[in-house]
Tab-separated table of C-alpha atoms in Angstrom:
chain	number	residue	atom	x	y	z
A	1	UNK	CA	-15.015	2.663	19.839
A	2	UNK	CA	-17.876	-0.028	19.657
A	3	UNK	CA	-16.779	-1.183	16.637
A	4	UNK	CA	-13.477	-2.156	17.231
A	5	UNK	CA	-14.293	-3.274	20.777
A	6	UNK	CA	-16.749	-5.729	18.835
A	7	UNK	CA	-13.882	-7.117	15.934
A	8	UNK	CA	-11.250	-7.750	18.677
A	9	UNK	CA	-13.663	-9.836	20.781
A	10	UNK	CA	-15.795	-11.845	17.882
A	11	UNK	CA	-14.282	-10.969	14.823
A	12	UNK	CA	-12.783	-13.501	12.713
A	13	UNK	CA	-8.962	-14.024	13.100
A	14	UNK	CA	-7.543	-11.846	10.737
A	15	UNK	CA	-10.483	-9.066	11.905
A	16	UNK	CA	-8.930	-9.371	15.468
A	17	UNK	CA	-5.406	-9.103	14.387
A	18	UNK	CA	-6.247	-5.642	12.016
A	19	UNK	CA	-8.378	-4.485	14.328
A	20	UNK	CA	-5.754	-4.824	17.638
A	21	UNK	CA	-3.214	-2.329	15.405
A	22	UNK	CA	-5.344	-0.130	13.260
A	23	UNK	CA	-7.654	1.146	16.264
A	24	UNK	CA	-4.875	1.390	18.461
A	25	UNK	CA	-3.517	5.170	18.204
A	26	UNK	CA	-0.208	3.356	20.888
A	27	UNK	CA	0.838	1.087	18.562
A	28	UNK	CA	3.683	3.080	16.597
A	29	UNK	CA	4.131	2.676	12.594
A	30	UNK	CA	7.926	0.941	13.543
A	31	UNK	CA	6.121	-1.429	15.369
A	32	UNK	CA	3.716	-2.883	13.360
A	33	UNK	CA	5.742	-5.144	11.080
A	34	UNK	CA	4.823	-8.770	13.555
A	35	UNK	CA	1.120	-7.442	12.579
A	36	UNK	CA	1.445	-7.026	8.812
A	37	UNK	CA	3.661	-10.398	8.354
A	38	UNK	CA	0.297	-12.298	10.368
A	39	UNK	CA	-2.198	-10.683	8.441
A	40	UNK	CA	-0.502	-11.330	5.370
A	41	UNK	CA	-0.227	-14.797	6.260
A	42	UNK	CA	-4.164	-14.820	6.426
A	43	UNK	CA	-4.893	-13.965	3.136
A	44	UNK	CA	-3.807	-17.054	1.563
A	45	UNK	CA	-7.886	-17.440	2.844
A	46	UNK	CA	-10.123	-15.991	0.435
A	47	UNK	CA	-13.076	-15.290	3.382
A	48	UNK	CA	-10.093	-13.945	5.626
A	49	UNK	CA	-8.974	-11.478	3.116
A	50	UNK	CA	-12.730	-10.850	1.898
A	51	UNK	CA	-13.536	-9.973	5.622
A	52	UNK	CA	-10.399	-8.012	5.995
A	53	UNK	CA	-10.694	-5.539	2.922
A	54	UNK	CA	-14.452	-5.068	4.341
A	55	UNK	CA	-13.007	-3.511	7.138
A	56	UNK	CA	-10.564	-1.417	5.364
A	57	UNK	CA	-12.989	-0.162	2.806
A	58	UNK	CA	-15.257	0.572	6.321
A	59	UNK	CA	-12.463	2.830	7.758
A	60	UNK	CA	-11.063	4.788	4.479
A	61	UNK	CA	-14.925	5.671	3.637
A	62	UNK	CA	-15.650	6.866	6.840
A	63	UNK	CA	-12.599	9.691	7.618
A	64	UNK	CA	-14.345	10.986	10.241
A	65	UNK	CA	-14.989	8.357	12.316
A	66	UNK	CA	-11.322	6.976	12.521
A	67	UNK	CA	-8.099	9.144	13.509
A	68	UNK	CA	-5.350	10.188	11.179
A	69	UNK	CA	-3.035	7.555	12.420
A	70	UNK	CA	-5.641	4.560	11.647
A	71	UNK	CA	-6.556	5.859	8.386
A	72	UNK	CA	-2.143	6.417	7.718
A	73	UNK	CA	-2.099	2.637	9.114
A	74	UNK	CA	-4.996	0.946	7.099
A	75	UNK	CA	-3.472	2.830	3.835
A	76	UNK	CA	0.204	1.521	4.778
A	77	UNK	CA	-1.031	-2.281	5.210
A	78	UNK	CA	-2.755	-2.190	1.821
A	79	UNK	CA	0.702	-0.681	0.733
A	80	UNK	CA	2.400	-3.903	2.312
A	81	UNK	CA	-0.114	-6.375	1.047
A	82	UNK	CA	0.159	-5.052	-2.607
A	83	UNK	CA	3.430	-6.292	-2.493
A	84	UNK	CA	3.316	-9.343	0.568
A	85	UNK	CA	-0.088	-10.267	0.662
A	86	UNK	CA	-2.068	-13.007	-1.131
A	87	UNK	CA	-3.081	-12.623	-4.911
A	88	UNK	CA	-6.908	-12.061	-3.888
A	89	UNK	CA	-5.277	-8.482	-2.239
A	90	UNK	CA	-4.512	-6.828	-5.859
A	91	UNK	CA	-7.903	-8.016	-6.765
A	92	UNK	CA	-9.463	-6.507	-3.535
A	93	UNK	CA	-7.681	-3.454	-3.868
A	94	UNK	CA	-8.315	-2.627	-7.103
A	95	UNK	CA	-12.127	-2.214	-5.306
A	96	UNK	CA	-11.142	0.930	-3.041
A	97	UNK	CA	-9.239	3.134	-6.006
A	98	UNK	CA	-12.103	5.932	-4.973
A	99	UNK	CA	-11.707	5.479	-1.287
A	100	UNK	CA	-7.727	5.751	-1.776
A	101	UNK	CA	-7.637	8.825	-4.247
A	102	UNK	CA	-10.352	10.747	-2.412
A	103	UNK	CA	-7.755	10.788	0.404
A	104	UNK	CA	-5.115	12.675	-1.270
A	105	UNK	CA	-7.139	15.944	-0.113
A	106	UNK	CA	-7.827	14.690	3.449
A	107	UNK	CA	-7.375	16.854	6.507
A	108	UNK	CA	-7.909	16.005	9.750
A	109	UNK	CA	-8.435	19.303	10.776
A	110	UNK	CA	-10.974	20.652	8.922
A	111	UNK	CA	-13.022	17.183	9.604
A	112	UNK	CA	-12.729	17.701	13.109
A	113	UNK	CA	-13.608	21.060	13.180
A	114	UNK	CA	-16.510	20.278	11.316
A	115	UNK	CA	-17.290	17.046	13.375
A	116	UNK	CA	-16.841	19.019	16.882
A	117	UNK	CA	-18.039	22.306	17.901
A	118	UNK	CA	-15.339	22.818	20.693
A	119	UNK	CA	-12.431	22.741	18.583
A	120	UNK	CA	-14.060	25.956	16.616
A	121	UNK	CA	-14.424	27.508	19.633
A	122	UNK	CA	-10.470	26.586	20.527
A	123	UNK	CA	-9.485	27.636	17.498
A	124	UNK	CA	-9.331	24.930	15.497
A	125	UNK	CA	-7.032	21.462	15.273
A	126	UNK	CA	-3.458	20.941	13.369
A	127	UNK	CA	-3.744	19.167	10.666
A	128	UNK	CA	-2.212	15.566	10.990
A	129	UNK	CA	-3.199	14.347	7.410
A	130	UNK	CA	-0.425	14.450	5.253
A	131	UNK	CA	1.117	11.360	5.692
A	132	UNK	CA	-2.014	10.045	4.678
A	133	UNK	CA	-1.969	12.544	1.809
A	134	UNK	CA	1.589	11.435	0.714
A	135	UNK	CA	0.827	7.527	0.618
A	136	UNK	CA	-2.965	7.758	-1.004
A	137	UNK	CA	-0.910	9.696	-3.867
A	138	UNK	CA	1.339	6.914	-3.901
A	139	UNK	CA	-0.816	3.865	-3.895
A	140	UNK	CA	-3.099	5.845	-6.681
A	141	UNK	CA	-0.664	6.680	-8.744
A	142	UNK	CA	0.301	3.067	-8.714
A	143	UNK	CA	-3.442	1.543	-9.176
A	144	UNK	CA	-4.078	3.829	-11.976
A	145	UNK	CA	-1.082	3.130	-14.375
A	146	UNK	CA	-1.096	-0.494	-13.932
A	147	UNK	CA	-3.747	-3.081	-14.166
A	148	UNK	CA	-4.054	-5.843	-12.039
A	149	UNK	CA	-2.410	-8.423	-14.234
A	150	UNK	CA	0.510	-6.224	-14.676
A	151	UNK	CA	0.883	-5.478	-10.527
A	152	UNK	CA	0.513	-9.837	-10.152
A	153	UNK	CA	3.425	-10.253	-12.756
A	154	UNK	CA	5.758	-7.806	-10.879
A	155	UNK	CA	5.049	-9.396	-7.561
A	156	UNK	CA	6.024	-13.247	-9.147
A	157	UNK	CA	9.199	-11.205	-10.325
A	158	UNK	CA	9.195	-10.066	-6.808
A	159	UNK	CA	8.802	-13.484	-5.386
A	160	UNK	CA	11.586	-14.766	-8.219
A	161	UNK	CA	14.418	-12.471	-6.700
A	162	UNK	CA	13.482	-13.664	-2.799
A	163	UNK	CA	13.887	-17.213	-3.747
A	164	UNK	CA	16.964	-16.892	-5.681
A	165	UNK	CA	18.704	-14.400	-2.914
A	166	UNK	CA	17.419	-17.139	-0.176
A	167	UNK	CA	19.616	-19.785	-2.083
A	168	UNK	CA	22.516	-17.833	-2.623
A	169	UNK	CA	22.135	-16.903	1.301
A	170	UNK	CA	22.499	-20.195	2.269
A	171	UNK	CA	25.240	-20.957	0.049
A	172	UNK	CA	26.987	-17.924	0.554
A	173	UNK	CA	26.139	-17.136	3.928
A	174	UNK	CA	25.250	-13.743	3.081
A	175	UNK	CA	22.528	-11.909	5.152
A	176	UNK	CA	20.429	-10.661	2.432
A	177	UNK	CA	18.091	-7.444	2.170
A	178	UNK	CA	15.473	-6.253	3.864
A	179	UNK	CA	12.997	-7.014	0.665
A	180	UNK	CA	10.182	-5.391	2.652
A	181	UNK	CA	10.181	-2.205	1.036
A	182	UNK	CA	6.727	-1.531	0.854
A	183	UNK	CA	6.295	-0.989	3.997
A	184	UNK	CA	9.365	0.692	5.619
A	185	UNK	CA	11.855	-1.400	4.605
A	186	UNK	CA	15.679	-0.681	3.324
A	187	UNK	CA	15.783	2.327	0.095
A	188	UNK	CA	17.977	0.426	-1.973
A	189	UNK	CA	17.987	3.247	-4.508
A	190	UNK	CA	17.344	4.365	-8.023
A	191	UNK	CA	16.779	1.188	-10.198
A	192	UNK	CA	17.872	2.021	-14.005
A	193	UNK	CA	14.740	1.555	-15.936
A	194	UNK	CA	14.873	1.680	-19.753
A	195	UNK	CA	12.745	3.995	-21.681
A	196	UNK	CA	10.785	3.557	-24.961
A	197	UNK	CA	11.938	6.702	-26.658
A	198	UNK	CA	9.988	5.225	-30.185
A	199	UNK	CA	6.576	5.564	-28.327
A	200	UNK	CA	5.305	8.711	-27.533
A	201	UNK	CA	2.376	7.709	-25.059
A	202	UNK	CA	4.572	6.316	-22.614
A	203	UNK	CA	4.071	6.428	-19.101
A	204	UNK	CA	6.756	9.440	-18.674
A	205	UNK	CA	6.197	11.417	-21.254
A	206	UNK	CA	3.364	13.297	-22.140
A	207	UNK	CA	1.608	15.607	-19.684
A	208	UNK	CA	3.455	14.019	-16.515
A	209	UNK	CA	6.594	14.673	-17.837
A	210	UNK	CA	9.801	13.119	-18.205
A	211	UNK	CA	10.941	13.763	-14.597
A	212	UNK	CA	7.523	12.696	-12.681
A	213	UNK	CA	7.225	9.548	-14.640
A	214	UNK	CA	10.356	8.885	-14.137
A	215	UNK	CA	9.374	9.369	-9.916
A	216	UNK	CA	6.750	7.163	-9.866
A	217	UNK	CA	8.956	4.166	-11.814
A	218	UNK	CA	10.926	4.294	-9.300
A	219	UNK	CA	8.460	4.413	-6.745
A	220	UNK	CA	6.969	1.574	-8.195
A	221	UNK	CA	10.061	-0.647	-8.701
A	222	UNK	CA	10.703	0.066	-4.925
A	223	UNK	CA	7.428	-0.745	-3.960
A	224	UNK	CA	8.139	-4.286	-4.919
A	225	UNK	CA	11.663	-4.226	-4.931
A	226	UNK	CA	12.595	-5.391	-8.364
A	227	UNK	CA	16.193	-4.974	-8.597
A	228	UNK	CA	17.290	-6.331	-12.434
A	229	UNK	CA	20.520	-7.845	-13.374
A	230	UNK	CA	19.501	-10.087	-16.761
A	231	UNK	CA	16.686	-8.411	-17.671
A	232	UNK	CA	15.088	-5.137	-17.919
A	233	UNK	CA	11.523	-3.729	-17.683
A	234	UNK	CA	10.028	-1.274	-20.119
A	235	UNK	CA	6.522	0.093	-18.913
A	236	UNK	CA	4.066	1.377	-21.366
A	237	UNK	CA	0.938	2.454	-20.283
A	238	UNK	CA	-0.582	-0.035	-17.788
A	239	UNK	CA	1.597	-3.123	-19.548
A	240	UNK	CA	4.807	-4.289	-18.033
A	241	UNK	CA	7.305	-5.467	-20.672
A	242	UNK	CA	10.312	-8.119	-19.888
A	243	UNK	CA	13.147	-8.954	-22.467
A	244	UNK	CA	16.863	-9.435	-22.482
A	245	UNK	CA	19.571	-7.202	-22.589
């Protein structure tokens, strides 16, 4: 592909990083943590993560042109830098909500079918989108019930817990977590959220229901692995809600 030939020769830094494990179909998902941790790194740079979220809005607006498992690996490293990357990657985001939710109904077979005339004539392809189905559900679902102030305050909670189970590491001598959960890390399981049964319209209730709301609270609290001792969180609509117990 010219394109990627082009980023990994004279692309900026981050560019050449993305572009070395997104085009690359041999690079397996369990492999690409060393990647995400670098590229994350890089967006502390407002131009690198400007020129990086160019690229990814190139490749999820252009399904046909990418395979299943670049368009499952740009969609997991926006997962990852929700929760890891710099603050300018919410912001960014928040840009491709169309690109992202338009890919809950992609399928690689039908767009290579229609792309190439031999695979009619073989019969057709498998379909190898629904992991990209699955995780565009995901990361919409998240982006439309939260704004970006409230995703910024859950990663500082995020970055709260890190520090505080860093210090009792090294005090302790305790190994700690894997706290990258976003992106393949450790299940640490349900996380006891507390619901506002005196509001109606909360997220939960409703035409979601009580069970999918409940879902994708979980999801999210995984997502950025907010695991609550002192406090709890209440969400209502797109607002996130901290107070003592």
């Amino acid at each position: 592909m010219l394109k990627s030939a082009y980023l990994k020769s004279f692309g900026c830094e981050i560019e050449r990083i993305a572009a070395k494990f997104l085009f690359d179909d041999t690079i397996c998902l369990e492999n690409l943590r060393p990647y995400d941790q670098q590229v994350a790194q890089l967006t502390q740079i407002e131009q690198e993560a400007r020129k990086l979220f160019d690229l990814l809005q190139n490749i999820l607006c252009r399904p046909a042109e990418y395979s299943p498992k670049c368009m499952h690996k740009s969609l997991m490293l926006i997962q990852y830098l929700l929760a890891h990357g710099s603050d300018f990657c919410v912001e960014y985001t928040y840009e491709l909500v169309l690109q992202i939710d338009f890919l809950q109904e992609y399928n690689s077979a039908v767009i290579m079918n229609e792309k190439n005339i031999l695979y009619k004539l073989k019969g057709g392809s498998a379909d190898e989108g629904e992991p990209v189905r699955n995780i565009s559900e995901e990361l919409t679902t998240l982006l439309k019930i939260n704004t970006t102030k409230s995703l910024l305050n859950m990663r500082a909670m995020n970055a709260l817990k890190m520090a505080q189970q860093e210090t009792s590491s090294s005090v302790g001598g305790g190994g700690g977590d894997d706290l990258l959960v976003g992106f393949g890390g450790v299940d640490h399981g349900a996380t006891k959220v507390r619901q506002n049964k005196a509001t109606a319209g909360g997220f939960g209730s409703g035409l979601a229901g009580k069970k999918k709301g409940e879902y994708y609270r979980n999801k999210m609290l995984h997502l950025f692995n907010v695991e609550l001792t002192s406090t709890k969180l209440l969400f209502i609509t797109s607002r996130v809600f901290v107070y003592p117990i």
